[in-house]
Structure formats: C-alpha cells, structure tokens
Coordinates of C-alpha atoms in Angstrom, one line a residue:
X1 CA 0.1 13.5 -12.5
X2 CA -2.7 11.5 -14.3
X3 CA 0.0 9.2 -15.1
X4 CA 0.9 8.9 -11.9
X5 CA -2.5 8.1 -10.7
X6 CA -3.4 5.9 -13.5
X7 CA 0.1 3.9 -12.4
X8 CA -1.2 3.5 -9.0
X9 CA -4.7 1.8 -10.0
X10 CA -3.2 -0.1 -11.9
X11 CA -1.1 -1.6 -9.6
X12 CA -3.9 -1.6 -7.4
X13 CA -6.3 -3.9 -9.9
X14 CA -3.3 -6.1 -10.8
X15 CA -3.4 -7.2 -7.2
X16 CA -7.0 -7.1 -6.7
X17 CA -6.9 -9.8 -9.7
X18 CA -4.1 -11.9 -8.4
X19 CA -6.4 -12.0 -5.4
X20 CA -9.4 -13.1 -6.9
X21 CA -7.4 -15.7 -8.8
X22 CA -6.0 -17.0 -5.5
X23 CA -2.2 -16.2 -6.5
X24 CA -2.2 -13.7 -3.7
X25 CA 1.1 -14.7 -2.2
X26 CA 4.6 -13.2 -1.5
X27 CA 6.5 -14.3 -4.3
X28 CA 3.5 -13.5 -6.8
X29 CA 3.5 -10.0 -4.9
X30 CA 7.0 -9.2 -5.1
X31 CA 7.4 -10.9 -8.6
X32 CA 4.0 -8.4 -9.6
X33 CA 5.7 -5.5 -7.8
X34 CA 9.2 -6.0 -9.6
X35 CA 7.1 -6.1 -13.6
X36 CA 4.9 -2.8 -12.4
X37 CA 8.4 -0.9 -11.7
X38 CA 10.5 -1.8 -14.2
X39 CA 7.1 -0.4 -16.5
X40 CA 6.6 2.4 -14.5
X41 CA 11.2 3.1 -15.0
X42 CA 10.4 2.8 -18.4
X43 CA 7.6 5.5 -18.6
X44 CA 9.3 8.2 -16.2
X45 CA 12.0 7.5 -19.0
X46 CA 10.6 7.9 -22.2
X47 CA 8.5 11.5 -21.1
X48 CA 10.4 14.6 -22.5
X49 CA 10.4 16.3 -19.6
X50 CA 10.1 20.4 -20.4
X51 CA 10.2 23.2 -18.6
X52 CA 6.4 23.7 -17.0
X53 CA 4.0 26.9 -18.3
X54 CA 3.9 29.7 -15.2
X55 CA 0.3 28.3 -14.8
X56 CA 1.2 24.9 -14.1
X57 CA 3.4 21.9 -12.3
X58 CA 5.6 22.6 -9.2
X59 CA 8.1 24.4 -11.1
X60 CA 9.4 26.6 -8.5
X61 CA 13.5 26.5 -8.8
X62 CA 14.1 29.3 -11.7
X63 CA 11.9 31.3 -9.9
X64 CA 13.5 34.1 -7.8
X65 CA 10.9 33.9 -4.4
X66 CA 10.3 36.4 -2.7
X67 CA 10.9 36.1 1.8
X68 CA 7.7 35.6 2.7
X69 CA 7.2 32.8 -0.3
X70 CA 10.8 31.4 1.2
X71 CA 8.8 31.0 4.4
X72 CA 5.8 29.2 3.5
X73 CA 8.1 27.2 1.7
X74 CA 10.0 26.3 5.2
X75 CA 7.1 25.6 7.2
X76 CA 5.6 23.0 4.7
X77 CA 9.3 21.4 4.6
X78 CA 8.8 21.5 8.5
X79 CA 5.2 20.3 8.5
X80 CA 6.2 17.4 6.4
X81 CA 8.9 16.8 8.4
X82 CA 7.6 16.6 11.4
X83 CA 4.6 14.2 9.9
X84 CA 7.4 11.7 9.0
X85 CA 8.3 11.5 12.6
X86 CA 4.9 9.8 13.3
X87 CA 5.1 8.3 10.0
X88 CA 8.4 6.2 10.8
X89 CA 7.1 4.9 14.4
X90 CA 4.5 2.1 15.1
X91 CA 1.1 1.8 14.0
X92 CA -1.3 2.8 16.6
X93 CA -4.7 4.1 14.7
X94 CA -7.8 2.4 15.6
X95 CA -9.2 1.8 12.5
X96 CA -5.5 0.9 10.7
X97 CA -5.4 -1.8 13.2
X98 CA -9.3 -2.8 13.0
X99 CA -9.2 -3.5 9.3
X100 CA -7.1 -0.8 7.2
X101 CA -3.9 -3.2 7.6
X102 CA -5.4 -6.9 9.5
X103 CA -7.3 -7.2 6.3
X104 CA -4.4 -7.0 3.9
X105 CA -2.2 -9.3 6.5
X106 CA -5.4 -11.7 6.6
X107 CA -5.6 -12.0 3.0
X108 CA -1.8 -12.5 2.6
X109 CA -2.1 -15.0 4.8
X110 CA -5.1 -16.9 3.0
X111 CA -3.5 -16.0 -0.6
X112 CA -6.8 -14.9 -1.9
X113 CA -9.6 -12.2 -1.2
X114 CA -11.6 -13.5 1.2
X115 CA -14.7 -12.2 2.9
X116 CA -15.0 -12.8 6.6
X117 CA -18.5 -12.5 7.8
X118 CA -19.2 -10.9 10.9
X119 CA -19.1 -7.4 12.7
X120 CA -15.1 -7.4 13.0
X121 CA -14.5 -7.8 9.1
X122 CA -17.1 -6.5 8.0
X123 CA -15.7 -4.2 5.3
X124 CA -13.6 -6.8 3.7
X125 CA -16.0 -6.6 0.4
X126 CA -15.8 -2.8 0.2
X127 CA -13.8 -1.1 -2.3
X128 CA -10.3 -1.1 -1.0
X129 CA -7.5 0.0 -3.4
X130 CA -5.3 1.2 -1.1
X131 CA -5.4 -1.6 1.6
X132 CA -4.2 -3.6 -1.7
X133 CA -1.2 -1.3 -1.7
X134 CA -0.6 -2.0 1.7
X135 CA -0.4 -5.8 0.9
X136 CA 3.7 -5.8 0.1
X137 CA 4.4 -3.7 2.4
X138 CA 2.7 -6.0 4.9
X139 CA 4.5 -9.2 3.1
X140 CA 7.8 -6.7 3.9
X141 CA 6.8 -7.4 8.2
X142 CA 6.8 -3.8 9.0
X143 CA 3.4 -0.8 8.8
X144 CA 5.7 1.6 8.5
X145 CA 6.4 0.7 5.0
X146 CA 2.3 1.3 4.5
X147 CA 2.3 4.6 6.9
X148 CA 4.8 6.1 4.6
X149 CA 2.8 5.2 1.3
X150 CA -0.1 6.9 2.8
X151 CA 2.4 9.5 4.0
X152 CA 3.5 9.7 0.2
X153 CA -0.1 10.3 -0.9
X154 CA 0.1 13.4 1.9
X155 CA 2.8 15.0 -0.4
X156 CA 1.1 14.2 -3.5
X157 CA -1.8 15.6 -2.6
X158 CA 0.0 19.0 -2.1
X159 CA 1.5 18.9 -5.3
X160 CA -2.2 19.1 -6.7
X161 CA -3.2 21.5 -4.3
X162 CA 0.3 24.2 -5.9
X163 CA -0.6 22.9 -9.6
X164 CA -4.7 23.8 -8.5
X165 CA -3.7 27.1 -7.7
X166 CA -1.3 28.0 -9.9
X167 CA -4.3 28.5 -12.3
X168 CA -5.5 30.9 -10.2
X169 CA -2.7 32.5 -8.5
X170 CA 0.9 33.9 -8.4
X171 CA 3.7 31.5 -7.0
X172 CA 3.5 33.5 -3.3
X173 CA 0.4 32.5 -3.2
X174 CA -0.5 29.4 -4.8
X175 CA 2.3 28.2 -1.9
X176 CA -0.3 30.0 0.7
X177 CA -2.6 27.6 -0.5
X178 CA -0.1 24.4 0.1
X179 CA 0.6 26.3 3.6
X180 CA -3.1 26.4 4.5
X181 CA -4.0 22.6 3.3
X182 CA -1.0 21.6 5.0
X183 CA -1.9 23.4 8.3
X184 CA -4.9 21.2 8.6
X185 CA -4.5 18.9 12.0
X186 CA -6.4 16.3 10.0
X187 CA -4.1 16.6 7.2
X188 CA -0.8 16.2 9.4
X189 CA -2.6 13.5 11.4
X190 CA -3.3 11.4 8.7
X191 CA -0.3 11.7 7.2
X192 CA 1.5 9.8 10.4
X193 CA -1.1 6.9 9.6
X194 CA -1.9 3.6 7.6
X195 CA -5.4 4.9 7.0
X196 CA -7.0 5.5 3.4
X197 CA -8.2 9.2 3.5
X198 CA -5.4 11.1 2.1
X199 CA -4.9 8.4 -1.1
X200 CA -8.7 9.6 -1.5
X201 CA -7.7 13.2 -1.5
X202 CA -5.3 13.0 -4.1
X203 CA -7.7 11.2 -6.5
X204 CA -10.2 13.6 -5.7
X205 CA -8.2 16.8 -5.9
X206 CA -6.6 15.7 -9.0
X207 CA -10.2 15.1 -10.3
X208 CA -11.0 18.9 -10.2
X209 CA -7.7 20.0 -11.2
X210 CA -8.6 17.6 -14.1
X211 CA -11.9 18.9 -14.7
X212 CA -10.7 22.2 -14.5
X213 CA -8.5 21.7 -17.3
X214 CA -11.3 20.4 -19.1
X215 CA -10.5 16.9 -19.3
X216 CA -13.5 16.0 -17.9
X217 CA -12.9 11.9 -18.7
X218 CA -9.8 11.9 -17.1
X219 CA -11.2 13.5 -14.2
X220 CA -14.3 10.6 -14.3
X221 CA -11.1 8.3 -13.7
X222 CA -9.4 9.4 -11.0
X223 CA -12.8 9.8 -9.2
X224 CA -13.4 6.2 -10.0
X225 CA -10.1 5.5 -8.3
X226 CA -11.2 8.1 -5.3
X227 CA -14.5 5.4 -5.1
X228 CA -12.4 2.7 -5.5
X229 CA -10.4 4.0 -2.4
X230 CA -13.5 4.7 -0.2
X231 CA -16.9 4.2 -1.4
X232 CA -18.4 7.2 -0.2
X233 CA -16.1 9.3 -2.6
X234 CA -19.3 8.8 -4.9
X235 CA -21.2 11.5 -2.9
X236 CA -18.7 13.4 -5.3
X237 CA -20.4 12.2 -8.5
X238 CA -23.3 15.1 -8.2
X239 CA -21.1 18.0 -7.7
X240 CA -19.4 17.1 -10.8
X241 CA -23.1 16.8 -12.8
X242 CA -23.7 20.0 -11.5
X243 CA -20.8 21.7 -12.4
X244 CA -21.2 20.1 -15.7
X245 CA -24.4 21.5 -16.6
X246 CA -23.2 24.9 -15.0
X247 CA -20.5 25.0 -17.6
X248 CA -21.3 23.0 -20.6
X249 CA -25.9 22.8 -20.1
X250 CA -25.6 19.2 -21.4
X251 CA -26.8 16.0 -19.6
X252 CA -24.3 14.0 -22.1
X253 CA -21.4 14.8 -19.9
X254 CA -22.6 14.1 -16.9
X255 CA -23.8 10.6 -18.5
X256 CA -20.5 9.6 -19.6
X257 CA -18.7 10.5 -16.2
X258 CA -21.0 8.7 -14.5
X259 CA -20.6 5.8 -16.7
X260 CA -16.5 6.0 -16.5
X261 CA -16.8 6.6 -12.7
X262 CA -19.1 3.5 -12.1
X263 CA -16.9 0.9 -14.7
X264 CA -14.1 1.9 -12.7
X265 CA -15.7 0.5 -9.7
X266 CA -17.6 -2.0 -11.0
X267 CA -15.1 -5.1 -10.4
X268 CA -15.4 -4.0 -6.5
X269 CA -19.6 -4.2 -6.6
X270 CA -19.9 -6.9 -8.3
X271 CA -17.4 -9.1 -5.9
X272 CA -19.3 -7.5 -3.2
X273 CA -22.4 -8.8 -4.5
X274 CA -21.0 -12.2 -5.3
X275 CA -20.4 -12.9 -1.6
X276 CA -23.0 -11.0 0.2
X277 CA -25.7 -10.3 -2.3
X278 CA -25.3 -6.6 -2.4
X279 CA -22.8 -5.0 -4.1
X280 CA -22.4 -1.9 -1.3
X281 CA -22.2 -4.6 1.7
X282 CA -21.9 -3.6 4.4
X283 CA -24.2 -0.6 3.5
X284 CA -28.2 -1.1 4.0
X285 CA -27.2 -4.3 6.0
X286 CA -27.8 -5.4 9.7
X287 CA -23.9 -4.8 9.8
X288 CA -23.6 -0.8 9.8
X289 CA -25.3 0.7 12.4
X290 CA -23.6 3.8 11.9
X291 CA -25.9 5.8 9.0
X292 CA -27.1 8.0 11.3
X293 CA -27.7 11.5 9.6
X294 CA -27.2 14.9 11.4
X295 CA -28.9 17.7 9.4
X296 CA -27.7 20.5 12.5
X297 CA -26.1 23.1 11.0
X298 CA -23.9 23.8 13.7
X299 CA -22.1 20.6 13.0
X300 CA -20.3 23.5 10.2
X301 CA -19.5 25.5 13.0
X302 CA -18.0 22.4 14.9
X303 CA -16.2 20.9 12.2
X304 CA -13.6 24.0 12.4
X305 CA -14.0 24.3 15.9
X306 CA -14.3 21.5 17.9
X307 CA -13.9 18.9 15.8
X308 CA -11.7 15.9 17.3
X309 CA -9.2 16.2 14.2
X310 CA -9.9 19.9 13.5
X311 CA -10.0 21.8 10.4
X312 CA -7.8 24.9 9.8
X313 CA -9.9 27.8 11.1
X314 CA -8.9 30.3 8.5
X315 CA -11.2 28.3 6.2
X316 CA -14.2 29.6 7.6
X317 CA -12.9 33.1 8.7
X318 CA -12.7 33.6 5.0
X319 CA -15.9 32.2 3.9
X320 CA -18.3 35.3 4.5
X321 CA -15.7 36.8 2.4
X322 CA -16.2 34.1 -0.7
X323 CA -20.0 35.6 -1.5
X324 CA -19.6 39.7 -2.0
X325 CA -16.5 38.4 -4.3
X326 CA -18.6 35.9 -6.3
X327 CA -19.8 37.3 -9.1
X328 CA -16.6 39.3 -9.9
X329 CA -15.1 36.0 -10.2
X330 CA -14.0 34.4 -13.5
X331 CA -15.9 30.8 -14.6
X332 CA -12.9 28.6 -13.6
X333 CA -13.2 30.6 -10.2
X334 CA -16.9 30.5 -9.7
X335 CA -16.6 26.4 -10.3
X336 CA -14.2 26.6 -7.8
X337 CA -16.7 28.3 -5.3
X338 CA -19.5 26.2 -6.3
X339 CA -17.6 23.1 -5.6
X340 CA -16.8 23.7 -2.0
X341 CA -20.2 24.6 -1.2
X342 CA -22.0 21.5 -2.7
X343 CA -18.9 19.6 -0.9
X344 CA -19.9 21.1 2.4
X345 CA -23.7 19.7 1.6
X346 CA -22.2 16.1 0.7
X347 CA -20.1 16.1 3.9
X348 CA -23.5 17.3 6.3
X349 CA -25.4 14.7 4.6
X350 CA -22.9 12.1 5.2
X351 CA -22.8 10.0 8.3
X352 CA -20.2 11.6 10.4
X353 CA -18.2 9.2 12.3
X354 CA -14.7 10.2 10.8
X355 CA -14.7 13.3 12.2
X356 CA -12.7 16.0 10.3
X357 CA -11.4 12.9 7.9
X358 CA -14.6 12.7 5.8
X359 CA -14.0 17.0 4.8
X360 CA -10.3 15.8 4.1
X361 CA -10.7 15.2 0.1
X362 CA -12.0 18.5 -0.6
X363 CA -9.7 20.7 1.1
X364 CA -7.3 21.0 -1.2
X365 CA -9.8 23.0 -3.2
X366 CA -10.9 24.5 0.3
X367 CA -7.3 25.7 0.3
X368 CA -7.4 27.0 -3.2
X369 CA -10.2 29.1 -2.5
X370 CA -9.6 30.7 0.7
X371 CA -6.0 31.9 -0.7
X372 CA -7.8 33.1 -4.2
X373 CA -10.0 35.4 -2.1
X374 CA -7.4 36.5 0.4
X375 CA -5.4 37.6 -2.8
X376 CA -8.4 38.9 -4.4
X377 CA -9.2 41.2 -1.4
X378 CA -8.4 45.2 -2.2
X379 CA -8.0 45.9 1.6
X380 CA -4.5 45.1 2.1
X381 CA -4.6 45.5 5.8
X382 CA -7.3 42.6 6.0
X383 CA -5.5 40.7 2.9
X384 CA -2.2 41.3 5.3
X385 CA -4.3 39.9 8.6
X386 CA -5.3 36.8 7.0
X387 CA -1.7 36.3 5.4
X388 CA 0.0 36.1 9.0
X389 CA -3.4 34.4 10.6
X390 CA -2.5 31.6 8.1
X391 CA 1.4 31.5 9.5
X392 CA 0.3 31.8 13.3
X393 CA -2.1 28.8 12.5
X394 CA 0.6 26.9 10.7
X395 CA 3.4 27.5 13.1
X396 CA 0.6 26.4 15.8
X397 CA 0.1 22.7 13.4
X398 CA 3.8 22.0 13.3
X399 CA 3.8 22.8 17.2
X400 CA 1.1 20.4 18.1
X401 CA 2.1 18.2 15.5
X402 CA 5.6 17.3 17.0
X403 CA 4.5 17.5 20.6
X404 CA 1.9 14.7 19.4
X405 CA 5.1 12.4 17.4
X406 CA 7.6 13.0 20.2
X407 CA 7.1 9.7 21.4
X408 CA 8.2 8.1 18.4
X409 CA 11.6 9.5 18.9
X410 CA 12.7 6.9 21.3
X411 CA 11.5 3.7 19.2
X412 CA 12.7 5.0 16.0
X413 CA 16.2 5.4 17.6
X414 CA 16.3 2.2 18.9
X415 CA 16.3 3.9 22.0
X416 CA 13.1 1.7 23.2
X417 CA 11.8 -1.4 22.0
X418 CA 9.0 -1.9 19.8
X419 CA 7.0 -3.8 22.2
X420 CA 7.7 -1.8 25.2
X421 CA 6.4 1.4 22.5
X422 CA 3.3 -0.4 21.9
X423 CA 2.5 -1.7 26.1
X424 CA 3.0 2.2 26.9
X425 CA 0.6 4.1 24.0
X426 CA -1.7 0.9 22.4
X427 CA -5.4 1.8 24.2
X428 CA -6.5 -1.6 25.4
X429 CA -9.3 -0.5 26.9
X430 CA -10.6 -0.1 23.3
X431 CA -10.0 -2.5 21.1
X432 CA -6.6 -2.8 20.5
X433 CA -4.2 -5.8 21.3
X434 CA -0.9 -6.7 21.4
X435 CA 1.5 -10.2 22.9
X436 CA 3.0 -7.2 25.7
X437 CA 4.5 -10.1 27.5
X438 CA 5.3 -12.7 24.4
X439 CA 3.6 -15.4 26.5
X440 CA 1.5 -16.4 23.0
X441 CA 3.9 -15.9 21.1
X442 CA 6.7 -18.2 22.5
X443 CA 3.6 -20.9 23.2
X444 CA 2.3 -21.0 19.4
X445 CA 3.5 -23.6 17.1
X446 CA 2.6 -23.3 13.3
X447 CA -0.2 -25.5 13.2
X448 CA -1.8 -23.9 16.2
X449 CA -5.1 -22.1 15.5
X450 CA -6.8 -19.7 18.4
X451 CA -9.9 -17.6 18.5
X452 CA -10.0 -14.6 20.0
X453 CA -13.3 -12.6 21.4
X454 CA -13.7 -8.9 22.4
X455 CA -10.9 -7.9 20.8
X456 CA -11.5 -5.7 17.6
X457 CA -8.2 -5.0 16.1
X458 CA -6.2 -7.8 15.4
X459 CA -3.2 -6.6 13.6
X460 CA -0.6 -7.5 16.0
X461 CA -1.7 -10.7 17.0
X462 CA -0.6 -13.7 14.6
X463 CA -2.6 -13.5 12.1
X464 CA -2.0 -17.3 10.9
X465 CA -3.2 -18.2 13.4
X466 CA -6.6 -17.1 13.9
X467 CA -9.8 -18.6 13.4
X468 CA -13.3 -18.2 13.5
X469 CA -14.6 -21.7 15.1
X470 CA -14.3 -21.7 18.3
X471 CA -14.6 -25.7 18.6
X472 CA -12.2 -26.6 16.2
X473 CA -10.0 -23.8 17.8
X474 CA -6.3 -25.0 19.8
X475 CA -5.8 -21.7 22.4
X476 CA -9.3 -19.2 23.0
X477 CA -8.0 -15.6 23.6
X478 CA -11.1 -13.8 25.3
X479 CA -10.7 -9.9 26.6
X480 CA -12.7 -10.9 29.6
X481 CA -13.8 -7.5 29.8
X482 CA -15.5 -6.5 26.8
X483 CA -16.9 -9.9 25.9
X484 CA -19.8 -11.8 27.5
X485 CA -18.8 -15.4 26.4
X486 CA -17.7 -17.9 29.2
X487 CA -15.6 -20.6 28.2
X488 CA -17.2 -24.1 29.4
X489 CA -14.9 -26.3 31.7
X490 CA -13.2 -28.3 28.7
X491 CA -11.5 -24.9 28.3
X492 CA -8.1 -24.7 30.6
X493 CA -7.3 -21.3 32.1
X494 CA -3.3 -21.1 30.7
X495 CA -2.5 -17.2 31.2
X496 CA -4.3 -13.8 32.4
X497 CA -2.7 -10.5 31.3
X498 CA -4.2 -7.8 33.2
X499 CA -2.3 -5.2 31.0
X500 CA -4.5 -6.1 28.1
X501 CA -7.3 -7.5 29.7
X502 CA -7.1 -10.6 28.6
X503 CA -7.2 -14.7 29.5
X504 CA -5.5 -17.4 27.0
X505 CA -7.3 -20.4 27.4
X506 CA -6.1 -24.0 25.8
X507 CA -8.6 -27.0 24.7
X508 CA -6.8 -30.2 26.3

C-alpha cells in the first residue's frame, strides 16, 4: 500500500515539475501519464505476490465468513455502489467548481503553474497534489474522470481502514470497522465528488497504519503527501511527536519525521513563497478571512449531530465506553485511543468551515476504535446493541445516500442532457455558473477574451477564454446580482439570462 501511495506522489510531483517548467500541456501530460504506467505495470509485475499473514492485507477469499460478516460485506458493496452513482453524474460541489477542478483547467490552459492573484484564486499556491491528478482527467473533457479518482481514494481508504483493524481484530469485525467508516454521510458524500478530502484520508490513515507497524519514516511520508494534499494535514505532525515520545521517550524520532514531513512539502512552500512572499499564502494574509477559532465544546456534540455532512453517531455512543477499557488495553491499542483524542483537539482548534470534511482523515482510525471496544466489551447484550445500531445506521447511509444520487440516473442514461442536468441542480444563486442557454458559447471565437464579475466558480465557463483586465477584455460577463460593478456606456448590453443572473456585455 506504501507503494501505492509513493506511486501516486510521484506522479503527482512529476506534474507539479512539468508545471513549473512550463511543459504543462496535453501531449506532455499524456506522454508523462503513458511512462508513469508502463513503470507502475512493471512494479505490480515484478512483486511476488503471497498469501497475506491473518493480521494483515484484505485477504478475505479463503476465509469461510460467517452471515453476519457476509452482510457487512454486502452493505459496503452497496455503499460503494450507490456512491458511484453520484460519482458518474456531473460535477456540482461548490468548492470542486470554485477551485478544486477551474484551477487544474486554468493551468492546462496556460501550460504552466500559474498564480492568479485575487480572492477567486486565491489558493492556487497552496499545496495541491491532487488537483495535479485531476489535470489529465481535465485534458480528457470530462470531471467525471476526476470524481472517480477521488472516488478511487474512497475505496482505498477502506482498504487501510480492514488492514488497520485486522491488527486488532478478527475478520467479522475488522469488516465492522470498514462498515462504520463507510457509514459516514461525509464519507459517501465525498466519495460522489472532485474534492481533495478523501485522497487526504488515505495518506493519513496509511500514516498510522504505518506507524503502527513501526515504520515510523514511511509513515513521515505519507503524511508529507497528506500535507501535500491539504495543508492543514500538518495539524497531524504533533499527534505523531506525541505518540512518539509515548512509545519510544526520544525527541530523535519526532525530529526526523518532522524533517521527512516538511522536505516532502517543501517544493509547495517554497513556490508559494516565490510568488507571494509567504510560503503558506493564502494563510496570515488579507485573503483568508476564515481563521476564525471556535473553542465551544459543544461543537463535539454537533459534529455527530447536526453537522451539515454528519458523522456516524455510533462513534460517540461508544466513546464513554473507550475510557473504563483504557488501561486494559494493549500499547498498539492505547496509541490507537490516544490518537483519536489528540485528533479531536486538532479538529476543535481548526477553523471549521468544512464541516464534517475536516474530521474525515481520522476516521478511519475512529472506526478502528469504536469496533475494537464494541468487541472488547464482556456484555454481549450491549456488544450485540451496538453491532445492529451500526447496521440500522448503515442501512440508513445507503438509504439517504441513493435518494441524494437519484438524480443522476437520468443524465447518466442519456436519458437527459448534460446541460439541461446542470440548469435544473447548479445553485446560481451562489456562485455557480454555467452557458444554460449556449448563447456564449455559439458567440465566442478563439481569440475572444471576456471577464467575468460575481461569479465564483468558473469551471463551466470557457476557461480560454477568461481574463482578468477588464479593458483589454472582448465580452464582460457580470452576475448583476452579486456584483457592484457597473459597466460604463462603451460597454453594449448583448444578452441577460435571468436563469443565472447574469448580463453579457460586448466592447464595440
């Protein structure tokens, strides 16, 4: 799996590179993406694949499983399934559409790594290695081909989460554990998405399952790759110090992961401070406003209960269980224990504007945990309780789930146009944009440039054709009602869509 991971930075950094060079077009990236398979064929063939030890891998086919193991099994085949329904239809996440994919299709379009000052673009300095694997798929025409990397990531991530508890726990219930992380609302949400948060988790959970093993500078690496993926992934870097001295009482370890996490990274700061002159831009800048820090404890409580992209509840139904069992708990466990609780601190100390996505990278471990103490608990009408709690819940995911994708039935059919799917479900009363009546489209020729105003994401729109001066622009595109800027009377009213909220304007 380390492989695997170290594969997938690679790939990342061979594009960030090709970027920086300025060699960022398609037949670089396809020519790049060709050498980087035929290397990865060639690994996947030379490893002598043998049969996995009972405490690791997925290795789940010789086993005889028991019925209820036979169910979990179904309803995270059936979870999955119904994620790749959303998966397969149109983009329509805000924050995919602000910057996770327009800034790959933007740089594609330049054929470099550009940084666009200004609120719009302002992350296009951060740390972004999987918006770089979103590049071909972009260069392919289609988000779906990025929704279902990130979709892939979903599926990795539960792989870590069996291997995880399989150290831990018998096969029924290391697949209770998969069950529960797969059960989370924000897990099967994100899965449907172009966003970055579940390629984090998988870095991250394969970091603990890596540390657990005691490969601690392996595990430095894939939470450089987790940083490299979303900067705030370094809030990670003191649990693992902790945990360090709690195991080994040596400040040597926690030096050298630092050093291996922040190497891995470096390449990202130092661009970051090349163009902006600070290598966390748009951190401590005019640009964020969003640091904000809640320190209310009942933002816990909310997180699994209210939370816009909940949590699974079971989580903290066990939790009052986690501390009587403590101390009867083997090392491995306890670091287990101790890691969720210092990740709940770094999540309440974090800026919360993701919601439930900024928990996502350390429930996996969540997971782990809550089936280690339901199978540690000697009450087997309670252990029994929790055990079908855990399949109401899950049947109540997938049931919300596909209620929630159904509307990508019809487009991924064929059964309803693309463009009609995105008129009827794209909110442009917030941001979003798209031509719903082709009227730009069938006007722009290639050497036509147009800025646009008040509207945040641009990923539908043209993208060669944007600009950001407005007097050297051919066509202004203004959403009249979120922007404040009146054109002056050189500016010739061409077309008003009151769908979108928008007025096309042409210099003479």
């Amino acid at each position: 799996m380390f492989s695997l991971a170290l594969f997938i930075g690679l790939y990342s950094y061979g594009v960030f590179f090709l970027g920086i060079i300025g060699w960022l077009t398609r037949p670089d990236i396809f020519l790049f993406t060709l050498i980087w398979l035929i290397l990865l064929i060639i690994y996947i063939l030379k490893i002598d694949f043998k049969p996995a030890r009972p405490a690791g891998g997925f290795q789940i086919n010789n086993l005889k499983l028991d019925s209820l193991s036979r169910l979990f099994l179904l309803l995270i085949f059936l979870q999955l399934l119904i994620n790749l329904i959303g998966a397969l239809g149109p983009e329509l996440g805000f924050d995919a559409l602000w910057y996770h994919l327009t800034l790959p299709k933007l740089w594609l379009s330049e054929g470099f790594l550009k940084f666009y000052p200004g609120p719009i673009n302002k992350y296009s300095v951060m740390p972004m290695l999987t918006e770089l694997l979103y590049i071909p798929a972009v260069a392919l025409g289609s988000a779906v081909w990025a929704k279902l990397i990130h979709y892939s990531f979903g599926i990795l991530t539960l792989f870590v989460t069996y291997r995880l508890s399989r150290k831990f726990l018998t096969v029924r219930y290391s697949l209770l554990a998969v069950l529960i992380m797969s059960s989370n609302l924000v897990f099967s949400w994100q899965q449907a998405t172009a966003y970055i948060d579940l390629a984090r988790t998988f870095f991250e959970s394969l970091a603990l399952l890596l540390f657990l093993e005691n490969k601690f500078y392996k595990s430095a690496v894939s939470l450089g790759l987790a940083a490299c993926t979303k900067l705030l992934a370094l809030g990670s870097l003191p649990i693992y110090w902790i945990l360090l001295w709690y195991q080994k009482r040596s400040v040597k370890y926690a030096i050298y992961y630092l050093l291996i996490t922040v190497i891995l990274i470096s390449p990202w700061l130092l661009r970051s401070y090349l163009a902006t002159g600070n290598p966390v831009y748009p951190f401590f800048s005019p640009m964020l406003d969003e640091t904000s820090i809640s320190l209310n404890p009942l933002d816990i409580w909310r997180l699994f209960i209210s939370s816009s992209d909940p949590v699974n509840p079971i989580h903290l139904i066990v939790l009052p269980l986690v501390f009587p069992q403590f101390l009867r708990l083997k090392l491995k466990l306890r670091l287990v224990s101790v890691y969720c609780l210092l990740s709940l601190l770094v999540w309440w100390l974090t800026p919360r504007t993701g919601g439930g996505r900024f928990i996502l990278p350390y429930l996996p471990a969540f997971s782990v945990l809550t089936a280690i103490i339901i199978f540690e608990l000697r009450d087997k009408f309670i252990r029994n309780f929790l055990i079908y709690l855990s399949l109401i819940l899950s049947i109540i995911s997938i049931s919300y789930r596909f209620a929630a994708n159904t509307k990508y039935l019809p487009v991924i059919f064929g059964l309803q146009s693309r463009q009609d799917f995105l008129s009827k479900n794209l909110n442009f009363s917030f941001g979003d944009y798209t031509d719903t009546d082709n009227y730009l489209t069938a006007i722009l020729h290639p050497s036509d440039k147009i800025a646009v105003l008040g509207i945040n994401n641009l990923f539908y729109i043209p993208i060669a054709h944007i600009t950001d001066d407005v007097s050297g622009a051919d066509y202004l595109l203004i959403r009249y009602t979120d922007s404040d800027f009146a054109p002056d009377s050189s500016w010739m009213l061409l077309h008003e869509n009151p769908l979108t909220h928008t007025r096309l304007y042409r210099h003479p």
